[in-house]
XYZ file of C-alpha atoms in Angstrom:
709
model
C 0.298 0.492 0.116
C 0.996 3.763 -0.908
C 2.230 6.096 1.871
C 0.338 8.568 0.178
C -3.872 8.095 0.408
C -5.976 8.399 -2.692
C -7.103 12.012 -2.392
C -10.761 12.352 -0.633
C -11.051 14.954 -3.755
C -10.538 12.390 -6.757
C -13.204 10.023 -5.504
C -15.641 9.643 -8.168
C -19.630 10.071 -7.095
C -20.410 8.558 -3.487
C -22.253 12.353 -2.804
C -23.454 11.359 0.809
C -20.796 9.143 1.956
C -18.430 12.668 1.216
C -20.863 14.438 2.956
C -21.143 12.625 5.757
C -17.855 12.393 6.530
C -17.178 16.461 5.922
C -20.008 17.234 8.424
C -18.234 15.041 10.935
C -15.429 16.578 10.164
C -17.265 20.146 9.830
C -19.078 19.393 13.757
C -16.941 16.427 15.129
C -20.228 16.285 17.934
C -22.473 15.136 14.831
C -20.760 11.446 16.823
C -19.109 9.186 13.098
C -19.928 7.752 10.460
C -21.587 4.329 9.561
C -20.744 3.360 5.954
C -22.868 0.558 5.057
C -21.887 -1.455 1.322
C -20.992 -4.217 -0.748
C -16.921 -4.881 -1.215
C -15.487 -2.122 -3.322
C -17.454 0.579 -3.501
C -14.691 3.305 -1.870
C -15.564 3.270 2.136
C -11.584 2.334 3.009
C -10.684 5.257 0.251
C -12.652 7.772 1.155
C -12.368 6.851 4.990
C -8.530 6.799 4.719
C -8.218 10.335 2.890
C -10.823 12.118 5.749
C -7.292 12.644 8.137
C -5.772 15.253 5.037
C -8.348 17.132 5.671
C -9.240 17.926 9.101
C -7.706 21.127 10.653
C -4.371 20.279 12.697
C -4.402 19.966 16.905
C -2.963 21.838 19.376
C -1.303 19.358 21.681
C 0.940 19.388 25.195
C 4.327 18.285 24.460
C 5.167 14.221 25.174
C 2.586 13.690 26.601
C 0.948 10.309 24.688
C -2.495 11.462 25.668
C -3.137 14.281 23.287
C -3.922 17.004 26.108
C -5.141 20.471 24.779
C -2.997 23.163 25.956
C -5.046 24.917 27.462
C -6.861 22.474 28.897
C -4.823 19.960 29.970
C -7.291 16.530 31.810
C -6.718 16.697 35.423
C -6.219 12.755 34.760
C -3.890 12.858 32.235
C -1.618 9.953 33.600
C 1.392 11.607 32.148
C 0.001 14.364 34.357
C -0.038 17.097 36.011
C 0.427 19.430 32.684
C 0.472 23.245 33.654
C -1.370 25.328 30.889
C 1.133 26.542 27.882
C 2.247 27.162 24.727
C 1.511 23.621 23.105
C 2.853 21.351 19.684
C 1.174 21.284 16.601
C 0.688 17.915 14.888
C -1.598 16.732 11.903
C -5.287 14.854 13.365
C -4.279 11.638 13.708
C -6.578 8.371 12.371
C -5.875 5.500 14.031
C -7.843 2.272 13.182
C -8.675 -0.808 15.220
C -7.333 -3.842 13.476
C -11.277 -6.721 14.077
C -8.703 -9.672 15.901
C -6.956 -6.346 18.082
C -6.715 -7.572 21.994
C -8.199 -5.709 24.519
C -5.308 -4.760 25.439
C -4.091 -2.405 22.641
C -7.462 -1.219 22.529
C -7.523 0.504 25.952
C -4.276 0.146 26.658
C -1.893 -2.605 28.928
C -0.827 -2.530 32.649
C 1.841 -3.860 33.562
C 0.413 -6.164 36.692
C 3.928 -7.424 37.714
C 5.890 -3.815 38.806
C 2.203 -2.557 40.665
C 2.149 -5.314 43.013
C 6.175 -5.196 43.716
C 6.608 -1.771 42.651
C 3.364 -0.320 43.547
C 3.878 2.006 40.301
C 1.372 2.684 37.587
C 3.045 1.346 34.985
C 0.709 1.719 31.943
C 1.394 1.260 27.889
C -1.592 3.320 26.734
C -4.348 1.999 23.583
C -5.351 2.822 20.449
C -8.410 4.401 22.195
C -5.103 6.652 23.568
C -3.509 7.984 20.621
C -7.628 8.448 19.076
C -8.193 11.006 21.230
C -9.403 13.763 19.377
C -8.953 13.047 16.283
C -10.821 9.749 13.663
C -10.426 6.109 15.358
C -11.845 4.137 11.951
C -12.758 -0.234 12.358
C -12.849 -1.357 9.372
C -15.246 -4.623 8.889
C -17.623 -3.001 11.981
C -19.799 -5.339 12.260
C -16.318 -8.199 12.835
C -15.679 -6.936 15.946
C -15.225 -8.763 18.480
C -18.780 -7.917 21.401
C -16.046 -7.428 24.308
C -14.063 -4.743 21.987
C -17.725 -3.761 21.480
C -19.128 -2.948 24.930
C -15.534 -1.186 25.427
C -15.847 1.647 22.429
C -19.797 1.726 23.761
C -18.444 2.981 27.127
C -15.782 5.053 25.795
C -17.647 6.255 23.512
C -20.965 7.668 26.060
C -18.154 8.969 28.905
C -15.422 10.341 26.801
C -12.666 8.968 28.435
C -11.357 5.242 29.006
C -10.881 3.285 32.085
C -8.725 0.647 32.904
C -9.055 -1.690 36.160
C -7.056 -4.593 37.377
C -7.301 -5.721 40.578
C -7.962 -2.613 41.805
C -5.291 -0.947 40.124
C -6.887 1.880 38.131
C -5.880 3.917 35.394
C -8.415 6.796 33.634
C -7.487 9.357 30.568
C -9.856 11.313 27.838
C -10.575 9.421 24.739
C -13.724 11.252 22.515
C -12.957 10.625 18.908
C -14.789 10.521 15.928
C -15.760 6.949 15.229
C -16.250 5.523 11.620
C -16.998 2.273 10.851
C -17.573 0.133 8.167
C -18.707 -3.031 6.710
C -21.086 -5.504 4.392
C -23.955 -6.865 5.971
C -23.796 -9.546 3.376
C -21.104 -10.575 6.099
C -23.504 -10.254 9.480
C -25.313 -7.129 11.395
C -24.340 -4.759 14.340
C -25.100 -4.940 17.438
C -27.986 -2.256 18.133
C -26.305 -0.157 20.867
C -23.616 0.246 19.398
C -25.205 1.040 15.919
C -27.368 3.598 17.638
C -23.936 5.141 18.544
C -22.459 6.049 15.028
C -24.276 9.786 13.955
C -24.999 8.993 11.238
C -25.118 6.194 8.918
C -24.484 5.927 4.247
C -25.553 3.162 1.916
C -23.327 2.545 -0.756
C -22.762 0.330 -3.827
C -21.775 0.120 -7.186
C -22.541 2.622 -9.732
C -24.337 1.273 -13.538
C -22.900 3.501 -15.091
C -20.232 3.155 -16.969
C -19.062 5.913 -18.228
C -18.943 7.013 -14.253
C -17.097 2.823 -13.307
C -15.284 3.976 -16.706
C -13.751 7.038 -14.653
C -13.025 4.811 -11.822
C -10.097 2.801 -13.047
C -9.318 5.485 -14.725
C -8.394 7.423 -11.744
C -7.804 4.191 -9.690
C -4.766 3.087 -12.051
C -2.961 6.972 -12.172
C -2.876 7.061 -8.786
C -1.476 2.974 -8.715
C 1.312 4.345 -11.604
C 2.321 6.966 -9.985
C 0.614 7.978 -6.241
C 2.723 10.846 -5.291
C 2.095 12.678 -9.013
C -1.149 11.711 -9.041
C -2.053 13.388 -5.519
C 0.142 16.953 -6.723
C -3.354 16.691 -9.855
C -5.433 17.288 -7.422
C -3.801 19.201 -4.824
C -5.178 22.147 -5.515
C -9.021 20.656 -4.835
C -7.640 18.981 -1.590
C -6.174 22.475 -0.876
C -10.112 23.801 -0.843
C -11.964 21.143 0.737
C -9.749 21.544 3.913
C -9.895 25.606 3.895
C -14.016 25.650 4.114
C -14.157 23.050 6.567
C -12.213 25.242 8.238
C -14.395 28.235 7.427
C -17.582 26.013 8.176
C -15.849 24.817 12.174
C -15.747 28.922 12.425
C -18.718 29.731 10.996
C -20.352 26.897 13.124
C -21.340 28.359 16.601
C -23.209 31.626 14.847
C -25.656 29.472 12.860
C -28.861 29.448 14.548
C -31.357 26.477 14.466
C -34.935 27.929 14.604
C -38.120 26.503 16.771
C -39.680 25.828 13.011
C -36.300 23.595 12.637
C -36.537 22.017 16.330
C -40.057 21.313 15.281
C -39.784 19.675 11.928
C -37.050 17.385 13.957
C -38.909 16.612 15.798
C -42.195 15.551 14.201
C -39.454 13.812 11.695
C -38.045 11.649 14.712
C -42.023 11.137 16.475
C -43.295 10.359 13.125
C -41.239 7.453 11.928
C -41.052 6.034 15.289
C -37.228 6.037 16.588
C -36.737 4.957 20.287
C -34.860 7.478 22.767
C -34.258 10.836 22.208
C -30.499 10.647 20.374
C -31.945 10.511 17.067
C -33.393 14.087 17.702
C -29.740 15.570 19.162
C -27.858 14.137 16.084
C -30.772 15.552 13.545
C -29.641 18.836 15.053
C -26.544 19.188 15.430
C -26.618 17.621 12.152
C -28.724 20.140 10.648
C -26.228 22.592 12.340
C -23.318 21.883 10.270
C -25.279 21.376 6.499
C -25.854 25.223 7.262
C -21.943 25.900 8.104
C -20.881 23.834 5.081
C -23.186 25.792 2.584
C -22.046 28.685 4.307
C -25.499 30.059 6.020
C -26.411 31.277 9.469
C -29.818 29.630 9.897
C -31.081 26.816 9.323
C -33.469 25.606 6.691
C -35.932 22.914 5.235
C -33.516 21.373 3.387
C -30.414 20.909 5.966
C -33.531 19.507 8.146
C -34.315 16.927 5.784
C -30.825 16.007 4.552
C -30.397 15.258 8.202
C -32.841 13.292 8.150
C -32.247 11.287 5.602
C -28.133 10.715 7.326
C -29.840 10.635 10.765
C -32.554 8.006 10.889
C -32.648 4.923 8.623
C -29.824 3.337 10.770
C -32.625 3.730 13.883
C -35.832 2.898 12.454
C -34.335 -1.066 12.582
C -36.454 -3.239 14.250
C -34.838 -6.305 13.934
C -31.896 -7.978 11.847
C -33.969 -8.172 9.305
C -35.749 -4.922 8.247
C -34.852 -3.385 5.392
C -33.048 -0.044 6.488
C -33.900 3.083 4.803
C -36.137 5.790 5.401
C -39.750 6.538 3.127
C -38.803 10.615 1.220
C -42.165 10.970 0.241
C -43.615 10.531 4.360
C -40.153 12.684 4.771
C -41.460 15.405 2.420
C -45.429 15.154 4.170
C -44.222 15.504 7.878
C -41.793 18.788 6.746
C -44.089 20.077 4.557
C -46.483 20.830 7.070
C -44.598 24.236 8.815
C -43.199 27.063 7.363
C -40.083 27.709 5.460
C -37.820 29.929 8.278
C -37.778 33.325 6.648
C -34.093 33.154 4.921
C -31.327 34.850 6.150
C -30.100 37.799 3.615
C -26.924 36.560 2.054
C -23.829 38.905 1.132
C -22.021 37.271 -0.641
C -21.881 34.466 -2.820
C -21.861 31.163 -0.917
C -18.412 29.605 -1.009
C -17.712 27.304 -4.114
C -16.955 23.314 -3.327
C -14.048 22.231 -4.838
C -15.655 20.402 -7.495
C -17.017 23.452 -9.272
C -13.534 23.945 -11.227
C -11.459 22.256 -13.559
C -10.660 18.608 -13.774
C -7.745 17.675 -11.941
C -6.844 14.709 -13.505
C -7.086 16.084 -16.506
C -9.535 14.431 -17.839
C -11.693 17.332 -19.710
C -14.423 17.232 -16.430
C -14.819 18.135 -12.929
C -14.535 15.354 -10.055
C -18.786 14.587 -8.989
C -19.373 16.279 -6.044
C -21.447 18.069 -3.943
C -20.996 21.179 -6.062
C -21.260 24.318 -4.279
C -22.782 26.001 -1.111
C -25.780 24.126 -0.513
C -25.471 19.714 -0.623
C -27.411 18.174 -3.140
C -30.084 16.099 -2.435
C -29.006 12.489 -3.800
C -32.068 10.600 -3.246
C -30.980 7.868 -6.546
C -28.733 5.266 -5.244
C -24.627 6.426 -4.918
C -22.235 6.042 -7.134
C -19.153 4.522 -6.552
C -14.830 4.259 -6.142
C -13.281 1.042 -6.843
C -10.500 -0.324 -3.167
C -8.794 -1.810 -6.218
C -9.697 -2.117 -10.384
C -10.412 -5.887 -8.982
C -12.739 -4.511 -6.710
C -14.896 -2.599 -9.445
C -16.901 -5.237 -10.718
C -20.489 -5.509 -9.364
C -20.616 -7.698 -6.676
C -23.098 -10.694 -5.756
C -26.572 -8.906 -5.297
C -27.416 -11.227 -2.551
C -30.938 -10.005 -2.487
C -32.136 -10.775 -6.261
C -34.128 -13.851 -7.248
C -31.928 -16.689 -7.213
C -31.251 -19.182 -10.563
C -32.840 -21.143 -11.690
C -33.212 -24.755 -9.335
C -31.006 -27.737 -9.884
C -32.977 -30.331 -12.068
C -32.615 -32.521 -9.215
C -34.430 -30.512 -7.036
C -37.442 -30.552 -9.084
C -37.705 -33.339 -10.650
C -41.210 -34.679 -9.166
C -44.495 -33.321 -8.113
C -45.191 -29.529 -9.883
C -43.115 -26.610 -7.978
C -45.089 -24.489 -5.697
C -44.516 -20.839 -5.360
C -42.907 -19.107 -2.397
C -44.940 -18.775 0.359
C -44.971 -16.274 3.315
C -43.352 -16.288 6.839
C -45.615 -16.287 10.121
C -44.864 -13.461 12.830
C -41.486 -14.666 13.888
C -41.309 -15.565 18.385
C -39.056 -16.015 20.947
C -37.823 -19.160 21.063
C -35.733 -21.423 24.118
C -32.523 -21.664 24.186
C -30.759 -23.948 22.425
C -27.307 -24.943 22.783
C -24.292 -27.202 22.282
C -23.431 -29.620 25.342
C -20.281 -29.981 27.184
C -17.327 -26.623 27.373
C -16.000 -25.173 23.945
C -13.412 -22.745 23.032
C -14.944 -20.883 19.927
C -15.325 -16.963 19.635
C -17.742 -14.889 22.075
C -21.208 -15.780 22.253
C -23.985 -15.825 23.896
C -25.324 -19.463 23.312
C -23.213 -22.157 24.521
C -21.079 -22.544 27.353
C -17.299 -21.473 27.001
C -13.276 -20.853 27.813
C -13.603 -17.148 26.703
C -11.828 -14.079 28.252
C -14.473 -12.475 29.739
C -16.729 -14.679 31.839
C -17.352 -15.240 35.505
C -14.008 -16.904 37.215
C -13.462 -20.820 37.442
C -10.163 -21.540 38.164
C -6.861 -20.041 37.645
C -3.576 -20.641 35.324
C -0.163 -20.653 34.040
C -0.065 -17.445 31.731
C 0.473 -18.948 28.164
C 1.867 -15.613 27.274
C 0.699 -11.786 28.161
C -0.893 -12.130 31.405
C -4.202 -10.083 30.250
C -6.611 -11.461 33.551
C -4.827 -11.948 36.846
C -5.658 -14.350 39.285
C -4.445 -11.970 41.544
C -5.445 -14.711 45.223
C -3.179 -17.843 43.544
C -1.313 -15.217 43.003
C -0.498 -14.974 46.565
C -0.826 -18.053 47.540
C 2.096 -18.765 44.709
C 4.368 -16.412 46.284
C 3.778 -16.613 49.319
C 5.718 -19.466 50.410
C 8.774 -18.160 49.235
C 8.640 -15.101 50.699
C 11.813 -15.660 52.833
C 14.039 -17.155 50.894
C 13.522 -14.422 48.577
C 14.654 -11.303 51.824
C 11.459 -9.852 51.920
C 11.530 -7.195 55.457
C 9.049 -4.917 54.244
C 5.331 -5.166 54.253
C 4.656 -5.592 50.563
C 4.612 -9.243 48.888
C 8.413 -9.943 46.614
C 6.297 -10.940 43.201
C 8.409 -12.845 40.501
C 7.199 -13.604 37.072
C 7.106 -17.200 38.161
C 4.346 -16.507 40.721
C 2.280 -14.541 37.969
C -0.956 -16.815 37.577
C -4.060 -16.053 34.300
C -7.321 -16.585 35.366
C -9.762 -19.032 33.700
C -13.078 -17.479 33.089
C -15.681 -19.223 31.461
C -18.862 -17.255 29.556
C -20.977 -18.443 26.328
C -19.669 -18.856 22.644
C -21.445 -18.649 19.451
C -21.703 -21.645 17.175
C -22.363 -22.823 13.661
C -26.359 -23.010 12.998
C -26.708 -25.557 10.606
C -30.664 -25.705 9.815
C -31.454 -28.553 7.307
C -35.149 -27.548 6.123
C -37.027 -29.679 4.607
C -39.066 -28.264 1.652
C -40.937 -31.369 -0.369
C -43.880 -31.726 -1.736
C -45.032 -33.337 2.138
C -44.397 -29.365 3.589
C -46.313 -27.711 0.496
C -49.433 -26.999 2.600
C -49.308 -22.718 1.865
C -50.342 -22.726 5.951
C -48.226 -25.209 6.767
C -45.102 -24.027 5.867
C -45.637 -20.564 6.620
C -45.349 -21.764 10.178
C -42.147 -23.829 9.356
C -40.948 -20.783 7.818
C -42.086 -18.279 10.927
C -39.994 -21.359 13.328
C -37.070 -21.510 11.493
C -37.044 -17.127 10.601
C -37.476 -17.131 14.617
C -33.986 -19.434 15.039
C -32.470 -17.429 13.459
C -33.689 -14.249 15.115
C -32.180 -15.937 18.096
C -29.256 -16.857 15.904
C -28.140 -13.393 15.163
C -28.789 -12.236 18.682
C -26.403 -14.548 20.250
C -23.818 -13.763 17.461
C -23.917 -17.212 15.683
C -22.809 -17.770 11.677
C -25.727 -19.174 10.144
C -25.859 -22.039 7.226
C -29.123 -23.261 5.048
C -30.092 -26.341 3.804
C -32.955 -27.593 1.784
C -34.101 -30.708 0.389
C -37.027 -31.666 -2.147
C -37.168 -33.341 -5.328
C -34.024 -36.146 -5.502
C -31.497 -33.761 -4.152
C -30.397 -31.369 -1.281
C -28.993 -28.127 -1.981
C -26.493 -25.284 0.225
C -28.727 -22.570 0.068
C -26.350 -20.263 1.672
C -22.765 -21.049 2.694
C -22.231 -20.837 6.595
C -22.026 -17.095 7.643
C -22.648 -13.844 9.937
C -25.376 -12.456 7.863
C -28.594 -13.623 8.878
C -29.931 -11.100 6.284
C -28.753 -13.423 3.798
C -30.040 -16.293 4.873
C -33.713 -15.324 6.061
C -33.432 -13.750 2.381
C -32.729 -17.560 1.413
C -35.478 -18.644 3.306
C -38.489 -16.399 2.345
C -38.005 -17.860 -1.767
C -37.641 -21.095 -0.690
C -40.216 -22.794 -3.373
C -41.371 -26.439 -2.265
C -42.540 -29.120 -3.914
C -41.836 -33.328 -5.354
C -40.969 -35.781 -2.945
C -38.662 -36.460 0.405
C -34.645 -36.951 -0.228
C -34.233 -36.625 3.942
C -30.528 -38.802 3.175
C -29.859 -36.515 1.067
C -30.481 -33.355 3.858
C -28.720 -34.378 6.198
C -26.249 -36.108 4.261
C -25.441 -32.347 2.447
C -25.147 -31.019 6.252
C -22.630 -33.968 6.758
C -20.509 -32.617 4.252
C -20.732 -29.142 5.234
C -19.919 -29.255 8.882
C -16.666 -31.373 7.898
C -15.848 -28.922 5.135
C -16.230 -25.554 8.446
C -14.498 -28.455 10.465
C -11.644 -27.694 9.149
C -11.706 -24.220 8.261
C -12.542 -22.745 11.730
C -12.239 -26.202 14.749
C -12.937 -24.221 17.740
C -16.632 -22.788 16.519
C -18.975 -26.440 17.463
C -21.553 -26.603 15.652
C -25.342 -27.058 15.865
C -27.519 -29.449 13.929
C -31.157 -28.004 13.232
C -33.251 -30.439 11.205
C -36.372 -28.979 10.415
C -39.161 -31.796 9.310
C -42.015 -33.757 10.084
C -40.140 -37.120 9.345
C -40.749 -38.258 5.920
C -38.075 -39.954 3.632
C -39.760 -40.777 0.363
C -37.332 -40.267 -1.754
C -33.387 -41.818 -1.634
C -31.440 -38.470 -3.351
C -28.189 -40.071 -2.390
C -26.074 -42.876 -4.690
C -25.021 -45.831 -3.735
C -26.528 -48.123 -0.836
C -27.207 -51.682 -0.066
C -29.815 -52.776 -2.484
C -33.166 -53.076 -1.044
C -32.533 -49.873 1.249
C -35.901 -48.146 1.714
C -35.737 -44.189 1.397
C -36.054 -44.384 5.553
C -33.667 -46.630 6.355
C -30.828 -44.334 4.207
C -32.028 -41.890 5.916
C -31.633 -43.268 9.435
C -28.187 -44.976 8.673
C -27.418 -40.540 7.291
C -28.931 -39.469 11.089
C -25.962 -42.320 12.726
C -23.574 -41.434 11.024
C -23.980 -37.465 12.505
C -24.682 -39.192 15.816
C -21.618 -40.735 15.499
C -18.852 -38.271 15.475
C -20.825 -35.810 17.994
C -22.875 -33.634 16.018
C -25.641 -32.083 18.299
C -28.919 -31.620 16.773
C -32.240 -30.686 18.008
C -35.118 -31.853 15.545
C -38.133 -30.043 15.416
C -40.738 -31.738 14.711
C -43.393 -29.761 11.477
C -46.282 -32.552 11.878
C -49.699 -31.309 12.799
C -53.062 -33.094 12.210
C -54.998 -35.937 14.378
C -53.151 -38.580 13.226
C -49.462 -38.079 13.253
C -46.550 -41.048 12.387
C -44.130 -40.175 14.886
C -41.430 -40.395 12.313
C -39.922 -37.230 13.740
C -39.044 -38.653 17.470
C -37.426 -42.401 15.174
C -34.909 -39.074 13.779
C -34.387 -37.528 16.261
C -33.038 -41.095 17.943
C -30.844 -41.699 15.352
C -29.304 -38.320 15.819
C -29.545 -38.248 19.113
C -31.154 -35.284 19.734
C -34.340 -33.863 21.104
C -37.377 -33.289 19.064
C -39.466 -30.391 19.528
C -42.870 -29.501 18.130
C -43.146 -25.985 16.482
C -45.860 -25.152 19.157
C -43.044 -26.425 21.801
C -40.125 -24.024 20.537
C -41.651 -20.695 21.509
C -40.009 -19.985 25.148
C -43.532 -18.847 26.466
C -44.999 -22.353 26.009
C -45.355 -24.736 28.653
C -43.248 -27.285 27.846
C -40.008 -27.334 29.563
C -36.980 -25.422 27.822
C -35.035 -26.918 26.476
C -31.630 -26.572 27.810
C -29.557 -30.023 26.171
C -29.861 -30.601 22.859
C -28.399 -33.367 23.894
C -31.099 -34.377 26.292
C -33.172 -37.480 25.747
C -36.343 -36.757 24.268
C -39.334 -39.276 26.655
C -41.319 -40.710 23.826
C -38.328 -41.549 21.378
C -36.722 -43.491 24.192
C -40.202 -45.904 24.325
C -39.663 -46.913 20.472
C -38.056 -49.816 21.076
C -35.173 -51.122 17.949
C -37.699 -53.177 16.025
C -40.996 -50.441 15.787
C -38.390 -48.329 14.103
C -36.791 -51.137 11.268
C -40.782 -51.740 11.148
C -41.854 -48.213 9.914
C-alpha cells in the first residue's frame, strides 16, 4: 500500500458518503459515520483520505494522551500539565483491527510492577491514540462483543478506564468513530449502531461512464501516487479551507424553533427510539448550514439530516431493510412553514468540485457542487478500492437462479409462501465446554465471564488471578529476603484467571421443502419458526447456514455466514414441492460440517433439522440393494450422531393423526425433538437446555418398531 493516500476529492461520485464525512469534520459532535455497502465501493478509500482534510490539533509536548495545552486533562496519566503553549500536529486516524486484543484497544497495565513496586506503569492503547482524532474500524460488524462494549463505554463517557485488581488508570478518549461494513457478513449490534451519528448506504455505479472514470483514476494513482496526489492538491486545499471556514461559522448558526419542530416531528413520525436521533439531527442540520456558508438552518438542511441520521435507527430487527420513506418525510416537513431566509451578502463558497478537472479528463470530479449540499435520492456511485474490486459484487437480494433439475423432479414446484410472524424461541445449546468465538449461546472458556480457576499464563498476562498469585508467592517470601510489608512478586508467581462465558456456534439449518411440507399454512408456520431461530442466532452472535432438500436432492442454499439477513432472504424465496430426500439433506449437512470443521475448528456446530420425518426419495447414490429411503435416512442420521454433532429436530407434523417419524429421526441423531408450538419460549413445555437431552417419547420406541417403520 502506498504511503500517499488516495485524494478525498478524487473519489468518483459517492456524494452522500463524502458529505457525511465532511459534516463530521465540520462538527465532530455529530457523532461519527457508519458506512454500509458491498465490497469495492470506496468505503475504506474515502475514510482514510478524510484525515488529510482535518485541521491540525494543538497538544501538550510529550503527552502520550494528546492533552490540549489550554485545558489539559487533570486525570491524565502523564500529567499534571501546566497550561501553556502547545505543539501542532496533524489529526490522527487510528485503525482498530477486528482481531485486536483488549489490551491493544484500552492499553496495558504492568501488573507485576503494580504489585511489587506500587507504580502505575501504563502503556496507552488505540483509544488514547485516537483522542481528538478519528477511530476507524473496518468491518466493524465483525468486531468481538467485548471490544464493542469497551467502545460503547468510551463513546458514552468520553474517557477510557483500565482497571485491574484495584489498580486503575483513566484518560480522556473523545474521538470521531467511523466504521465500514458489508451487510452480507452480518449486522451490527443495535447498541453500537445507535452510537453512530450518521449512516450511509453505498453501492456500485451501474453507469458505464462512471465506472470507466473509477478505473482510470485508480490506475493513474497506482502508476504514480505522488504525481496523482499533486494533480489533486488544489482541490484538496479548497476543501480543507472550506472545512476550516465552516468550523469557524458553526457557532454563529441559528437553529430556530421551526427547525426544531421539524426535527422533532420527523423523529416522532418515524417512531425512532430515544432522544439521540433528535440531537444528532439538530447537530447535523447545523453543520449542513455552516458547510453551505449560511447562519440559519433551512428545511432542506433538516431533510438531508433526516436522510443521514434516521435510517439505521428505524430497524427493529435484523430482517428489516434499512432506509427511509422520503415521501412520508416530505409530508411531515411540509406541515411546517419555511424559515425566513437571512440576507446573503456574499456569494456562497464554491466547493472543490466546481472548478476544472484536476485529472485532465475534461470534467470536474463528481461532487456536491457548491454551497448547499445536493439532495441525493438515487443510488450513490462507486469508487473502487482496487481495479479488481470494481465489477459488481454478487447481489444476494436478487432472485436466485432456477433450481437444479435434481431439486425440481417430482411434483410440480409451488410458489414461495410468506413466513408467519417470528416469535421468541427457547434456548438451544451445544453440550460441554467449548473454546470458540465469543457469543451468547453455549458454555465456553472465554476471556470474559465468571472466574472458574487459574493457570500459568501462556504468553502475555491479561487477567490476573490475585488470590492464586499471592498463594504462589507466599511460600517463597523468606527465601527472597522479604523485609517490608509488601510481597516480593516474581514473574513465575503470576497466575492467569480462567473464565467461563458463552460462545457463538455454527447453527446449520436443514429444512424440508418437499411436497409433504407444501400446504400453505403449514409451510408458513415452518418458515416463521426458522425465522425465529435465525433471529435468535443473530442475538447470540452465531454463524448460520441453510440446506434445503426436495425432489431428488439437497442444496446448500446459503454457505455458513454471519449474515442472518442473507439466510432470511433465501428462506423467504424458498419454493416447495417434490418428493422428500431426507437422507440427501443429512449427508449434505455432514459434508458442510466437515469442511467447516477444517476452516474453523474451534466453532462448534449445532444442527437444526426442520422436517416431519418423512422420507420418500433416496436422493443419494450408492447404498445396499433394497434399502428404503427411510433406512438410508436412519443411517445418515446415525453417521452424524457417531461424530458427536449436536442436533435438534423441529417436528413439523400436524393434524389429528401423526406418525411420529420426526421422533424416530431424533432418536437416530441422539437429539431431542421439539414441536413448532413447543419451540416457543412462552409455551408450557419445559426449556430445551441441552440438545442431547433424551426425548421421552422417542426413548420409548424400541428398535423393532423403528426397523418396521
